[in-house]
mmCIF file of C-alpha atoms in Angstrom:
data_model
loop_
_atom_site.group_PDB
_atom_site.id
_atom_site.type_symbol
_atom_site.label_atom_id
_atom_site.label_comp_id
_atom_site.label_asym_id
_atom_site.label_seq_id
_atom_site.Cartn_x
_atom_site.Cartn_y
_atom_site.Cartn_z
ATOM 1 C CA ALA A 1 -0.245 -0.453 -0.336
ATOM 2 C CA GLN A 2 1.190 3.290 -0.691
ATOM 3 C CA SER A 3 -0.031 6.898 0.781
ATOM 4 C CA VAL A 4 1.112 10.356 0.223
ATOM 5 C CA THR A 5 1.181 13.184 2.916
ATOM 6 C CA GLN A 6 0.957 16.731 2.894
ATOM 7 C CA LEU A 7 1.870 19.048 5.805
ATOM 8 C CA GLY A 8 0.248 22.023 5.815
ATOM 9 C CA SER A 9 -3.816 22.490 3.791
ATOM 10 C CA HIS A 10 -2.685 26.400 3.591
ATOM 11 C CA VAL A 11 0.413 27.815 3.442
ATOM 12 C CA SER A 12 0.989 31.736 3.480
ATOM 13 C CA VAL A 13 4.334 33.162 2.137
ATOM 14 C CA SER A 14 5.576 36.781 1.220
ATOM 15 C CA GLU A 15 6.389 37.728 -2.205
ATOM 16 C CA GLY A 16 10.146 37.235 -2.934
ATOM 17 C CA ALA A 17 10.149 34.449 0.352
ATOM 18 C CA LEU A 18 11.051 30.963 -0.210
ATOM 19 C CA VAL A 19 8.146 28.427 -0.387
ATOM 20 C CA LEU A 20 8.640 25.296 0.812
ATOM 21 C CA LEU A 21 5.777 22.624 0.358
ATOM 22 C CA ARG A 22 6.689 19.224 2.289
ATOM 23 C CA CYS A 23 5.187 15.835 1.145
ATOM 24 C CA ASN A 24 6.061 12.036 2.538
ATOM 25 C CA TYR A 25 4.920 8.777 1.122
ATOM 26 C CA SER A 26 4.905 5.350 2.542
ATOM 27 C CA SER A 27 5.681 2.953 0.038
ATOM 28 C CA SER A 28 6.990 -0.205 -0.251
ATOM 29 C CA VAL A 29 8.513 0.280 -3.349
ATOM 30 C CA PRO A 30 10.811 3.026 -4.695
ATOM 31 C CA PRO A 31 7.836 5.116 -5.995
ATOM 32 C CA TYR A 32 7.983 7.741 -8.770
ATOM 33 C CA LEU A 33 7.145 10.826 -7.420
ATOM 34 C CA PHE A 34 5.477 14.067 -8.525
ATOM 35 C CA TRP A 35 4.357 17.749 -7.909
ATOM 36 C CA TYR A 36 1.274 19.072 -10.150
ATOM 37 C CA VAL A 37 -0.072 22.444 -9.378
ATOM 38 C CA GLN A 38 -3.653 23.695 -10.190
ATOM 39 C CA TYR A 39 -4.767 27.230 -10.957
ATOM 40 C CA PRO A 40 -8.468 28.188 -9.829
ATOM 41 C CA ASN A 41 -11.133 26.252 -12.474
ATOM 42 C CA GLN A 42 -8.195 24.704 -14.342
ATOM 43 C CA GLY A 43 -6.507 21.170 -14.789
ATOM 44 C CA LEU A 44 -3.468 20.037 -12.776
ATOM 45 C CA GLN A 45 -0.333 20.859 -14.629
ATOM 46 C CA LEU A 46 2.558 18.616 -13.796
ATOM 47 C CA LEU A 47 5.800 20.651 -12.285
ATOM 48 C CA LEU A 48 8.291 18.126 -11.714
ATOM 49 C CA LYS A 49 8.773 14.462 -11.466
ATOM 50 C CA TYR A 50 11.249 11.973 -9.831
ATOM 51 C CA THR A 51 11.858 8.836 -11.654
ATOM 52 C CA THR A 52 15.281 7.593 -11.362
ATOM 53 C CA GLY A 53 19.096 9.191 -11.008
ATOM 54 C CA ALA A 54 19.684 12.528 -9.721
ATOM 55 C CA THR A 55 17.751 12.849 -6.599
ATOM 56 C CA LEU A 56 17.310 16.654 -6.833
ATOM 57 C CA VAL A 57 14.941 17.549 -10.065
ATOM 58 C CA LYS A 58 14.511 21.103 -11.304
ATOM 59 C CA GLY A 59 10.669 21.687 -12.548
ATOM 60 C CA ILE A 60 8.997 24.598 -14.440
ATOM 61 C CA ASN A 61 8.382 28.008 -12.915
ATOM 62 C CA GLY A 62 11.644 28.180 -10.881
ATOM 63 C CA PHE A 63 10.571 24.881 -8.470
ATOM 64 C CA GLU A 64 12.669 22.103 -7.750
ATOM 65 C CA ALA A 65 12.159 18.898 -5.365
ATOM 66 C CA GLU A 66 14.445 16.490 -3.779
ATOM 67 C CA PHE A 67 13.824 12.678 -3.699
ATOM 68 C CA LYS A 68 15.181 11.818 0.148
ATOM 69 C CA LYS A 69 14.925 8.158 0.486
ATOM 70 C CA SER A 70 16.190 7.574 4.137
ATOM 71 C CA GLU A 71 13.243 10.573 4.907
ATOM 72 C CA THR A 72 10.702 9.042 2.691
ATOM 73 C CA SER A 73 10.050 12.261 1.381
ATOM 74 C CA PHE A 74 9.829 15.121 -1.701
ATOM 75 C CA HIS A 75 9.868 18.363 -0.612
ATOM 76 C CA LEU A 76 9.201 21.283 -2.799
ATOM 77 C CA THR A 77 11.040 24.714 -2.993
ATOM 78 C CA LYS A 78 11.225 27.934 -4.917
ATOM 79 C CA PRO A 79 13.624 30.181 -3.582
ATOM 80 C CA SER A 80 11.526 33.326 -4.188
ATOM 81 C CA ALA A 81 7.813 33.202 -4.419
ATOM 82 C CA HIS A 82 6.066 35.144 -7.082
ATOM 83 C CA MET A 83 2.475 36.635 -6.989
ATOM 84 C CA SER A 84 1.671 33.985 -9.958
ATOM 85 C CA ASP A 85 2.863 31.335 -7.843
ATOM 86 C CA ALA A 86 -0.524 31.142 -5.956
ATOM 87 C CA ALA A 87 -2.347 27.753 -6.516
ATOM 88 C CA GLU A 88 -2.834 24.731 -4.916
ATOM 89 C CA TYR A 89 -0.229 21.769 -5.027
ATOM 90 C CA PHE A 90 0.116 18.301 -5.405
ATOM 91 C CA CYS A 91 2.221 15.728 -4.549
ATOM 92 C CA ALA A 92 1.618 12.562 -6.291
ATOM 93 C CA VAL A 93 2.935 8.968 -6.361
ATOM 94 C CA SER A 94 2.795 5.953 -8.753
ATOM 95 C CA LEU A 95 4.288 2.466 -8.313
ATOM 96 C CA THR A 96 5.779 1.083 -11.425
ATOM 97 C CA THR A 97 5.559 1.481 -14.801
ATOM 98 C CA ASP A 98 2.825 -0.563 -15.627
ATOM 99 C CA SER A 99 0.765 1.855 -13.523
ATOM 100 C CA TRP A 100 2.703 5.161 -14.064
ATOM 101 C CA GLY A 101 -0.498 7.256 -14.697
ATOM 102 C CA LYS A 102 -2.347 6.037 -11.802
ATOM 103 C CA LEU A 103 -1.663 8.735 -9.249
ATOM 104 C CA GLN A 104 -2.257 8.594 -5.554
ATOM 105 C CA PHE A 105 -2.674 12.041 -4.576
ATOM 106 C CA GLY A 106 -2.116 13.696 -1.282
ATOM 107 C CA ALA A 107 -4.416 16.498 0.078
ATOM 108 C CA GLY A 108 -2.996 19.119 -1.476
ATOM 109 C CA THR A 109 -1.368 22.604 -0.113
ATOM 110 C CA GLN A 110 -3.229 25.763 -0.740
ATOM 111 C CA VAL A 111 -0.745 28.704 -1.113
ATOM 112 C CA VAL A 112 -0.835 31.977 -0.826
ATOM 113 C CA VAL A 113 1.316 34.891 -1.706
ATOM 114 C CA THR A 114 1.274 38.355 -0.160
ATOM 115 C CA PRO A 115 2.665 41.425 -1.283
ATOM 116 C CA GLY B 1 -6.947 20.555 -29.928
ATOM 117 C CA ALA B 2 -3.643 21.056 -28.479
ATOM 118 C CA GLY B 3 -4.846 20.003 -25.195
ATOM 119 C CA VAL B 4 -7.222 17.481 -23.550
ATOM 120 C CA SER B 5 -10.892 18.933 -23.452
ATOM 121 C CA GLN B 6 -13.797 17.666 -21.304
ATOM 122 C CA SER B 7 -17.812 18.577 -21.550
ATOM 123 C CA PRO B 8 -19.928 19.812 -20.419
ATOM 124 C CA SER B 9 -17.501 22.062 -17.917
ATOM 125 C CA ASN B 10 -20.450 22.477 -15.623
ATOM 126 C CA LYS B 11 -22.988 20.104 -15.291
ATOM 127 C CA VAL B 12 -26.414 20.354 -12.522
ATOM 128 C CA THR B 13 -28.817 17.772 -12.461
ATOM 129 C CA GLU B 14 -31.155 16.359 -9.898
ATOM 130 C CA LYS B 15 -30.586 13.246 -7.763
ATOM 131 C CA GLY B 16 -31.439 10.550 -9.869
ATOM 132 C CA LYS B 17 -30.780 11.293 -13.248
ATOM 133 C CA ASP B 18 -28.149 9.640 -15.405
ATOM 134 C CA VAL B 19 -25.348 12.153 -16.781
ATOM 135 C CA GLU B 20 -22.620 11.435 -19.096
ATOM 136 C CA LEU B 21 -19.185 13.085 -19.062
ATOM 137 C CA ARG B 22 -16.899 13.332 -21.817
ATOM 138 C CA CYS B 23 -13.076 13.520 -22.589
ATOM 139 C CA ASP B 24 -11.050 14.375 -25.620
ATOM 140 C CA PRO B 25 -7.725 12.937 -24.969
ATOM 141 C CA ILE B 26 -4.527 14.689 -26.865
ATOM 142 C CA SER B 27 -4.284 12.732 -30.369
ATOM 143 C CA GLY B 28 -1.928 10.055 -30.334
ATOM 144 C CA HIS B 29 -2.202 9.351 -26.730
ATOM 145 C CA THR B 30 -3.024 5.906 -25.688
ATOM 146 C CA ALA B 31 -3.740 6.182 -22.074
ATOM 147 C CA LEU B 32 -6.593 7.964 -20.467
ATOM 148 C CA TYR B 33 -7.440 8.165 -16.947
ATOM 149 C CA TRP B 34 -10.095 9.076 -14.998
ATOM 150 C CA TYR B 35 -10.150 11.023 -11.366
ATOM 151 C CA ARG B 36 -12.598 12.429 -9.156
ATOM 152 C CA GLN B 37 -11.630 15.818 -6.836
ATOM 153 C CA SER B 38 -14.156 16.442 -4.192
ATOM 154 C CA LEU B 39 -13.869 18.364 -1.261
ATOM 155 C CA GLY B 40 -14.191 15.209 1.145
ATOM 156 C CA GLN B 41 -11.911 12.724 -0.375
ATOM 157 C CA GLY B 42 -9.187 15.016 -2.364
ATOM 158 C CA LEU B 43 -8.179 13.166 -5.551
ATOM 159 C CA GLU B 44 -9.264 10.086 -6.425
ATOM 160 C CA PHE B 45 -7.817 7.842 -9.386
ATOM 161 C CA LEU B 46 -11.299 6.246 -10.728
ATOM 162 C CA ILE B 47 -10.275 4.263 -13.572
ATOM 163 C CA TYR B 48 -7.702 3.922 -16.778
ATOM 164 C CA PHE B 49 -7.793 2.647 -20.140
ATOM 165 C CA GLN B 50 -5.089 1.709 -22.519
ATOM 166 C CA GLY B 51 -6.567 1.949 -25.818
ATOM 167 C CA ASN B 52 -10.431 0.965 -25.664
ATOM 168 C CA SER B 53 -9.752 -1.395 -22.844
ATOM 169 C CA ALA B 54 -9.988 -0.735 -18.981
ATOM 170 C CA PRO B 55 -7.339 -2.851 -17.464
ATOM 171 C CA ASP B 56 -7.893 -1.200 -14.208
ATOM 172 C CA LYS B 57 -11.418 0.205 -13.076
ATOM 173 C CA SER B 58 -10.483 -0.404 -9.525
ATOM 174 C CA GLY B 59 -11.554 3.002 -8.620
ATOM 175 C CA LEU B 60 -14.851 2.920 -9.418
ATOM 176 C CA PRO B 61 -16.931 3.718 -6.279
ATOM 177 C CA SER B 62 -19.972 1.748 -7.418
ATOM 178 C CA ASP B 63 -21.812 -0.287 -9.984
ATOM 179 C CA ARG B 64 -23.533 2.943 -10.990
ATOM 180 C CA PHE B 65 -20.525 4.652 -12.433
ATOM 181 C CA SER B 66 -19.458 2.939 -15.698
ATOM 182 C CA ALA B 67 -17.120 4.403 -18.765
ATOM 183 C CA GLU B 68 -16.258 3.373 -22.269
ATOM 184 C CA ARG B 69 -13.787 4.860 -24.575
ATOM 185 C CA THR B 70 -14.123 4.520 -28.434
ATOM 186 C CA GLY B 71 -11.923 4.365 -31.291
ATOM 187 C CA GLY B 72 -8.678 4.751 -28.950
ATOM 188 C CA SER B 73 -9.661 8.388 -28.488
ATOM 189 C CA VAL B 74 -13.183 9.585 -26.687
ATOM 190 C CA SER B 75 -14.181 8.587 -23.615
ATOM 191 C CA THR B 76 -17.421 8.893 -21.558
ATOM 192 C CA LEU B 77 -17.983 8.350 -17.663
ATOM 193 C CA THR B 78 -21.521 7.575 -16.976
ATOM 194 C CA ILE B 79 -23.128 8.121 -13.710
ATOM 195 C CA GLN B 80 -26.520 6.507 -13.268
ATOM 196 C CA ARG B 81 -29.433 7.325 -10.751
ATOM 197 C CA THR B 82 -27.000 10.256 -9.441
ATOM 198 C CA GLN B 83 -26.699 10.645 -5.704
ATOM 199 C CA GLN B 84 -25.927 13.778 -4.019
ATOM 200 C CA GLU B 85 -22.499 12.489 -2.926
ATOM 201 C CA ASP B 86 -21.622 11.978 -6.789
ATOM 202 C CA SER B 87 -20.864 15.734 -6.976
ATOM 203 C CA ALA B 88 -17.506 16.660 -8.141
ATOM 204 C CA VAL B 89 -15.243 17.789 -10.199
ATOM 205 C CA TYR B 90 -14.213 14.807 -12.625
ATOM 206 C CA LEU B 91 -10.708 14.695 -14.511
ATOM 207 C CA CYS B 92 -9.830 13.235 -17.435
ATOM 208 C CA ALA B 93 -5.942 12.920 -18.275
ATOM 209 C CA SER B 94 -4.023 11.289 -21.050
ATOM 210 C CA LEU B 95 -0.826 9.926 -21.451
ATOM 211 C CA ARG B 96 1.393 8.897 -24.575
ATOM 212 C CA ASP B 97 4.005 6.668 -23.257
ATOM 213 C CA PRO B 98 4.709 5.218 -19.587
ATOM 214 C CA GLY B 99 7.606 7.377 -18.397
ATOM 215 C CA GLY B 100 6.133 11.000 -20.404
ATOM 216 C CA GLU B 101 3.872 14.025 -18.712
ATOM 217 C CA GLN B 102 0.127 12.879 -18.386
ATOM 218 C CA TYR B 103 -1.547 15.729 -19.299
ATOM 219 C CA PHE B 104 -5.064 16.960 -17.625
ATOM 220 C CA GLY B 105 -8.316 18.419 -19.065
ATOM 221 C CA PRO B 106 -9.959 21.484 -17.103
ATOM 222 C CA GLY B 107 -12.350 18.829 -15.697
ATOM 223 C CA THR B 108 -16.418 18.777 -15.291
ATOM 224 C CA ARG B 109 -17.967 20.012 -12.464
ATOM 225 C CA LEU B 110 -21.180 18.256 -11.161
ATOM 226 C CA THR B 111 -23.245 19.264 -8.977
ATOM 227 C CA VAL B 112 -26.322 16.967 -7.938
ATOM 228 C CA THR B 113 -29.141 18.850 -6.445
#
């Protein structure tokens, strides 16, 4: 069985400040890990993914995430928040190549950016 | 079209009625997924199609839910005898190959009154 936990359903960050969104997973096998962003009334957009190889993954819009197997974590960061980063962010896992698209999502973190 | 499209964008229906939700995936994408996004349950996987067959229907919440895909393209999710707990946003996604990016549509917001 696998599960995904996102710490904090709401995060408020000042413009220009560090964005840190936490994601922990439980899985009996090495997972594939994803971060998605959802803007209001839109579908989900892939920010970045980890499959194998380098544990620090860079994505779009200046976001990056680090896979830490020992901590079963895949936290998302961005050094400097922009107003346009206000959205909901979802961490997700899938287990195997065969079920690559079958994602289990965390509950989501709503990010508010204040001027 | 360039992306995954879904129709209708909004649907309001009375309890007990049947509804059909449509998904047009990106051309050439062989895999298609349906998810449901609701306040109480978050984002949940419903069903997966590879071509026209559905090897994984494990997420369908009851036998009132069914889905089909024809011509390896368009998919329809049908909910019979709708209940208020079916109110949610139904998202469709398509994928070309394992390891690639899964593209999501904008969703259909279903409200059962």
